[in-house]
Amino acid sequence: MTSRHVARLRCPVCANPDWHARIGGEECTHCGLQVDAGVPLDGVRAAMLHRLGEGLACGAPNDRWALTAEGWRNAAWRFGYVLDHDRAGPAVPRNHAITLGIITRPEECADAAALVAALPEFARRIVLIDAPDAAPWGDAFPGVELHAHPLAGDFAAQRNRVQALAGEGWVLQLDSDERPDAVLRDSLGWLVAAADGDGLESLGLARCNLVDGAQSALFPDIQYRLNRSAVRFAGNVHEGPVVPFAQTSLALSGVIEHRLDAVRVRARTRTYAAMSADGARPEDETRLLRPFDTIADR
């Protein structure tokens, strides 16, 4: 029997509004949290934080909620902890050697240049312009590895060009209308160090869509944008990394802020529909145009 209480609230770990029904309760479709019918979700969150604060990453026999080992990693990273088997400790910011990769259209190069300038902590910064030649924008990107290649209706191919240019290590890919918030920027070093320890290749980051300045209901809008350079993407639109599931993880410490307006949301749906048979995703447009609420938009 589906629990109306759990189904209408966002997950206390990842804020996802979607749940799988299971016997006696529900399971979050993103982070794998399982909750029995009628269990208050704020109490689940408090219990997780208490256990992580005590250095533990496991449940108790009488809990009416459960997480797998991977689910505990999701929760620990979300709340700023790192795991060593079943032990937890506070994450400590650390330097990193992540390459920043940005894909942009010519008309958005000013935004891309501002984004690069705002992220000086990246030792390598690569910008790939959807154009046949990067020369017209050379002066706008001092200290940046600037390249150009026509998008030609294939986002995965463009991201793969950035991955190849990076050569080695981890790569954070952003679009010119996206910004990592302060929490995510402070977390990148320890996130990739923890990912290396767990043998991971691809991390899913939460994207917060700000439509006309207001957070939309499409959240956490997971984007697998932090990947090892050897990872390749597939899909000409709504592209994603080709990585075995066991080598991926959610990394929900902080968010990518994505700023757009309602006119562009509607135009994007039409553009994506023309690029791919399943590209439109009208459900995404509906959630993008609906304000965020802690109650799931069902």
XYZ file of C-alpha atoms in Angstrom:
298
model
C 0.000 0.000 0.000
C 1.470 3.368 -0.993
C 1.946 5.790 1.880
C 0.310 9.131 1.039
C 2.448 10.792 3.732
C 5.758 9.735 2.175
C 4.657 10.088 -1.443
C 3.716 13.742 -1.178
C 6.957 14.908 0.494
C 10.408 15.340 -1.002
C 13.166 12.958 0.078
C 15.039 14.198 3.178
C 18.371 13.194 1.615
C 18.163 14.473 -1.958
C 14.871 16.464 -2.152
C 13.643 14.236 -4.985
C 9.812 14.248 -5.261
C 9.542 10.822 -6.945
C 9.135 7.553 -5.067
C 8.749 3.879 -5.996
C 5.920 2.118 -4.172
C 7.006 -0.938 -2.198
C 5.293 -3.206 0.305
C 4.503 -1.143 3.395
C 6.121 2.088 2.188
C 8.141 3.746 -0.546
C 11.682 4.115 -1.923
C 13.291 7.298 -3.288
C 14.020 6.892 -6.993
C 17.292 8.856 -6.685
C 19.167 8.014 -3.486
C 17.513 4.723 -2.537
C 16.114 5.765 0.857
C 13.408 3.295 1.933
C 10.774 4.510 4.372
C 7.902 2.574 5.914
C 4.389 3.980 5.705
C 3.638 6.759 8.170
C 7.231 7.500 9.231
C 7.807 11.298 9.571
C 10.493 12.279 7.080
C 11.875 15.072 9.252
C 12.546 12.436 11.905
C 14.434 10.311 9.365
C 16.637 13.262 8.446
C 17.330 14.039 12.119
C 18.269 10.413 12.783
C 20.692 10.361 9.845
C 22.378 13.561 10.976
C 22.668 12.237 14.533
C 24.323 9.002 13.416
C 26.706 10.754 11.050
C 27.570 13.218 13.817
C 28.332 10.292 16.104
C 30.681 8.853 13.474
C 28.329 6.081 12.372
C 26.948 5.226 8.952
C 24.504 2.442 9.573
C 20.960 1.895 10.719
C 19.458 0.398 13.867
C 17.478 -2.875 13.884
C 14.237 -1.159 14.894
C 14.414 1.629 12.293
C 11.454 1.960 9.964
C 13.711 3.343 7.269
C 16.823 1.976 5.585
C 19.713 2.870 3.298
C 22.092 0.630 1.389
C 25.847 1.202 1.679
C 25.651 3.361 -1.443
C 22.671 5.176 0.059
C 24.684 6.016 3.169
C 27.381 7.459 0.922
C 24.713 9.605 -0.762
C 23.496 10.820 2.630
C 26.970 11.369 4.062
C 28.141 13.456 1.118
C 24.856 15.379 1.091
C 25.384 16.423 4.722
C 29.134 17.091 4.454
C 30.612 13.829 5.760
C 32.973 11.254 4.256
C 32.885 7.534 4.963
C 35.520 4.962 5.782
C 33.565 1.716 5.673
C 30.852 2.223 8.329
C 32.593 5.140 10.042
C 31.848 8.769 9.214
C 33.829 11.961 9.708
C 33.323 15.603 8.719
C 34.548 16.457 5.233
C 37.489 18.862 5.114
C 37.943 21.209 2.101
C 41.042 20.400 0.084
C 42.774 21.588 -3.060
C 42.073 19.773 -6.286
C 43.391 19.429 -9.841
C 39.986 19.293 -11.544
C 39.807 20.692 -15.065
C 36.957 23.129 -15.746
C 35.287 22.613 -19.129
C 32.696 25.015 -20.556
C 30.683 24.636 -23.737
C 29.055 27.774 -25.062
C 27.351 29.353 -28.032
C 28.922 32.427 -29.647
C 26.172 34.725 -28.354
C 26.867 33.537 -24.792
C 30.648 34.008 -24.822
C 30.417 37.038 -22.512
C 28.667 34.855 -19.926
C 31.236 32.109 -20.426
C 34.085 34.593 -19.925
C 32.462 35.856 -16.703
C 32.046 32.272 -15.495
C 35.712 31.462 -16.128
C 36.840 34.636 -14.360
C 34.695 33.754 -11.333
C 36.382 30.346 -10.915
C 40.112 31.004 -10.522
C 40.679 27.906 -8.390
C 40.723 25.693 -11.501
C 44.296 25.361 -12.766
C 43.090 24.295 -16.216
C 40.114 25.942 -17.871
C 38.866 24.838 -21.287
C 36.211 26.689 -23.283
C 34.708 25.127 -26.412
C 32.651 27.460 -28.605
C 29.964 26.277 -31.007
C 31.699 27.861 -33.991
C 34.159 26.953 -36.760
C 36.896 29.247 -35.413
C 37.712 30.552 -31.922
C 39.861 33.470 -33.082
C 37.162 36.190 -32.816
C 36.885 35.561 -29.062
C 40.545 35.098 -28.197
C 40.911 38.366 -26.306
C 37.888 37.596 -24.092
C 39.464 34.510 -22.521
C 42.965 35.297 -21.173
C 44.687 32.289 -19.631
C 42.073 29.902 -21.023
C 42.492 26.999 -23.445
C 40.088 28.212 -26.113
C 38.748 25.939 -28.845
C 35.938 25.944 -31.365
C 33.887 23.239 -33.056
C 30.334 23.372 -34.440
C 27.819 21.686 -32.127
C 25.998 20.234 -35.148
C 23.037 19.187 -33.016
C 24.997 16.782 -30.815
C 25.633 17.777 -27.203
C 27.321 14.473 -26.319
C 29.894 14.902 -29.087
C 30.660 18.425 -27.876
C 31.130 17.276 -24.284
C 33.320 14.421 -25.502
C 35.568 16.936 -27.237
C 36.058 18.686 -23.896
C 36.748 15.357 -22.186
C 39.413 14.543 -24.791
C 41.004 17.988 -24.508
C 41.297 17.563 -20.715
C 43.521 14.537 -21.196
C 43.570 13.186 -17.639
C 42.078 13.577 -14.171
C 38.613 14.795 -13.251
C 36.617 17.262 -15.365
C 33.765 19.519 -14.249
C 31.645 20.476 -17.264
C 29.380 23.516 -17.143
C 27.297 25.496 -19.598
C 27.693 29.269 -19.778
C 24.419 29.837 -17.886
C 25.429 27.622 -14.949
C 27.398 28.387 -11.779
C 28.611 26.085 -8.975
C 27.480 27.522 -5.647
C 29.936 28.162 -2.804
C 29.173 24.850 -1.077
C 29.858 22.836 -4.221
C 33.064 24.748 -4.932
C 34.321 24.043 -1.396
C 33.354 20.381 -1.720
C 34.950 19.489 -5.044
C 38.342 18.543 -3.613
C 37.090 16.141 -0.990
C 34.378 14.753 -3.276
C 36.823 13.608 -5.956
C 39.245 12.300 -3.297
C 36.423 10.221 -1.787
C 35.347 9.116 -5.275
C 38.896 7.988 -6.042
C 38.891 5.946 -2.838
C 35.673 4.226 -3.914
C 36.784 3.610 -7.501
C 34.130 5.883 -9.002
C 34.224 7.418 -12.476
C 31.186 9.723 -12.608
C 29.418 11.934 -10.050
C 25.873 13.276 -10.326
C 25.499 16.861 -9.127
C 22.259 18.557 -8.125
C 21.195 21.370 -10.453
C 18.968 24.118 -9.098
C 16.984 25.719 -11.933
C 16.209 29.383 -11.318
C 13.515 30.426 -13.775
C 12.986 34.187 -13.871
C 14.905 34.276 -10.582
C 12.752 31.760 -8.673
C 13.680 28.152 -7.912
C 11.627 25.742 -9.997
C 10.067 22.440 -9.006
C 12.531 20.553 -11.238
C 14.973 19.745 -8.452
C 17.452 18.165 -7.805
C 17.684 17.765 -11.633
C 20.718 15.466 -11.384
C 23.460 16.202 -13.921
C 26.441 13.831 -14.261
C 28.919 16.599 -14.959
C 31.880 15.633 -12.758
C 33.652 12.805 -14.542
C 37.043 11.295 -15.126
C 38.404 12.484 -18.461
C 38.233 8.983 -19.971
C 34.439 8.960 -19.565
C 32.425 9.605 -22.719
C 28.874 10.882 -23.133
C 26.062 9.531 -25.310
C 22.837 11.128 -26.538
C 22.662 14.132 -28.841
C 20.309 15.815 -26.328
C 19.849 15.071 -22.601
C 23.280 13.510 -22.871
C 24.698 11.322 -20.126
C 27.959 9.514 -19.365
C 28.449 5.921 -20.463
C 29.595 4.431 -17.149
C 28.630 1.241 -15.278
C 26.152 2.169 -12.544
C 28.443 0.783 -9.836
C 31.076 3.365 -10.809
C 28.704 6.316 -10.356
C 27.389 8.124 -7.308
C 25.278 11.095 -6.365
C 27.353 13.976 -4.987
C 24.822 16.349 -3.472
C 27.025 18.703 -1.471
C 26.056 22.035 -3.004
C 24.386 22.683 -6.352
C 24.904 23.925 -9.883
C 22.792 27.069 -10.225
C 21.147 27.275 -13.644
C 19.583 30.615 -14.599
C 17.042 30.833 -17.407
C 13.699 32.465 -18.151
C 10.270 31.112 -19.047
C 10.604 32.146 -22.694
C 13.792 30.132 -23.031
C 12.262 27.145 -21.209
C 9.494 26.931 -23.787
C 11.865 27.516 -26.695
C 14.233 24.848 -25.378
C 11.445 22.257 -25.403
C 10.796 22.959 -29.098
C 14.507 22.894 -29.915
C 15.100 19.609 -28.137
C 12.037 18.059 -29.801
C 13.564 18.877 -33.180
C 16.907 17.353 -32.162
C 15.609 13.996 -30.918
C 12.408 11.953 -30.975
C 12.363 11.872 -27.164
C 14.042 15.248 -26.674
C 11.033 17.411 -25.786
C 10.343 16.108 -22.255
C 7.204 18.186 -21.645
C 7.213 17.025 -18.030
C 10.492 18.892 -17.535
C 8.958 22.074 -18.939
C 5.995 21.697 -16.580
C 8.238 21.381 -13.537
C 10.554 24.155 -14.685
C 7.607 26.532 -14.881
C 6.226 25.495 -11.480
C 7.677 26.988 -8.258
C 9.649 24.760 -5.908
C 7.800 23.436 -2.882
C 8.747 20.913 -0.215
C 5.579 19.055 -1.155
C 6.116 16.897 -4.208
C 4.371 18.291 -7.312
C 1.983 15.458 -8.063
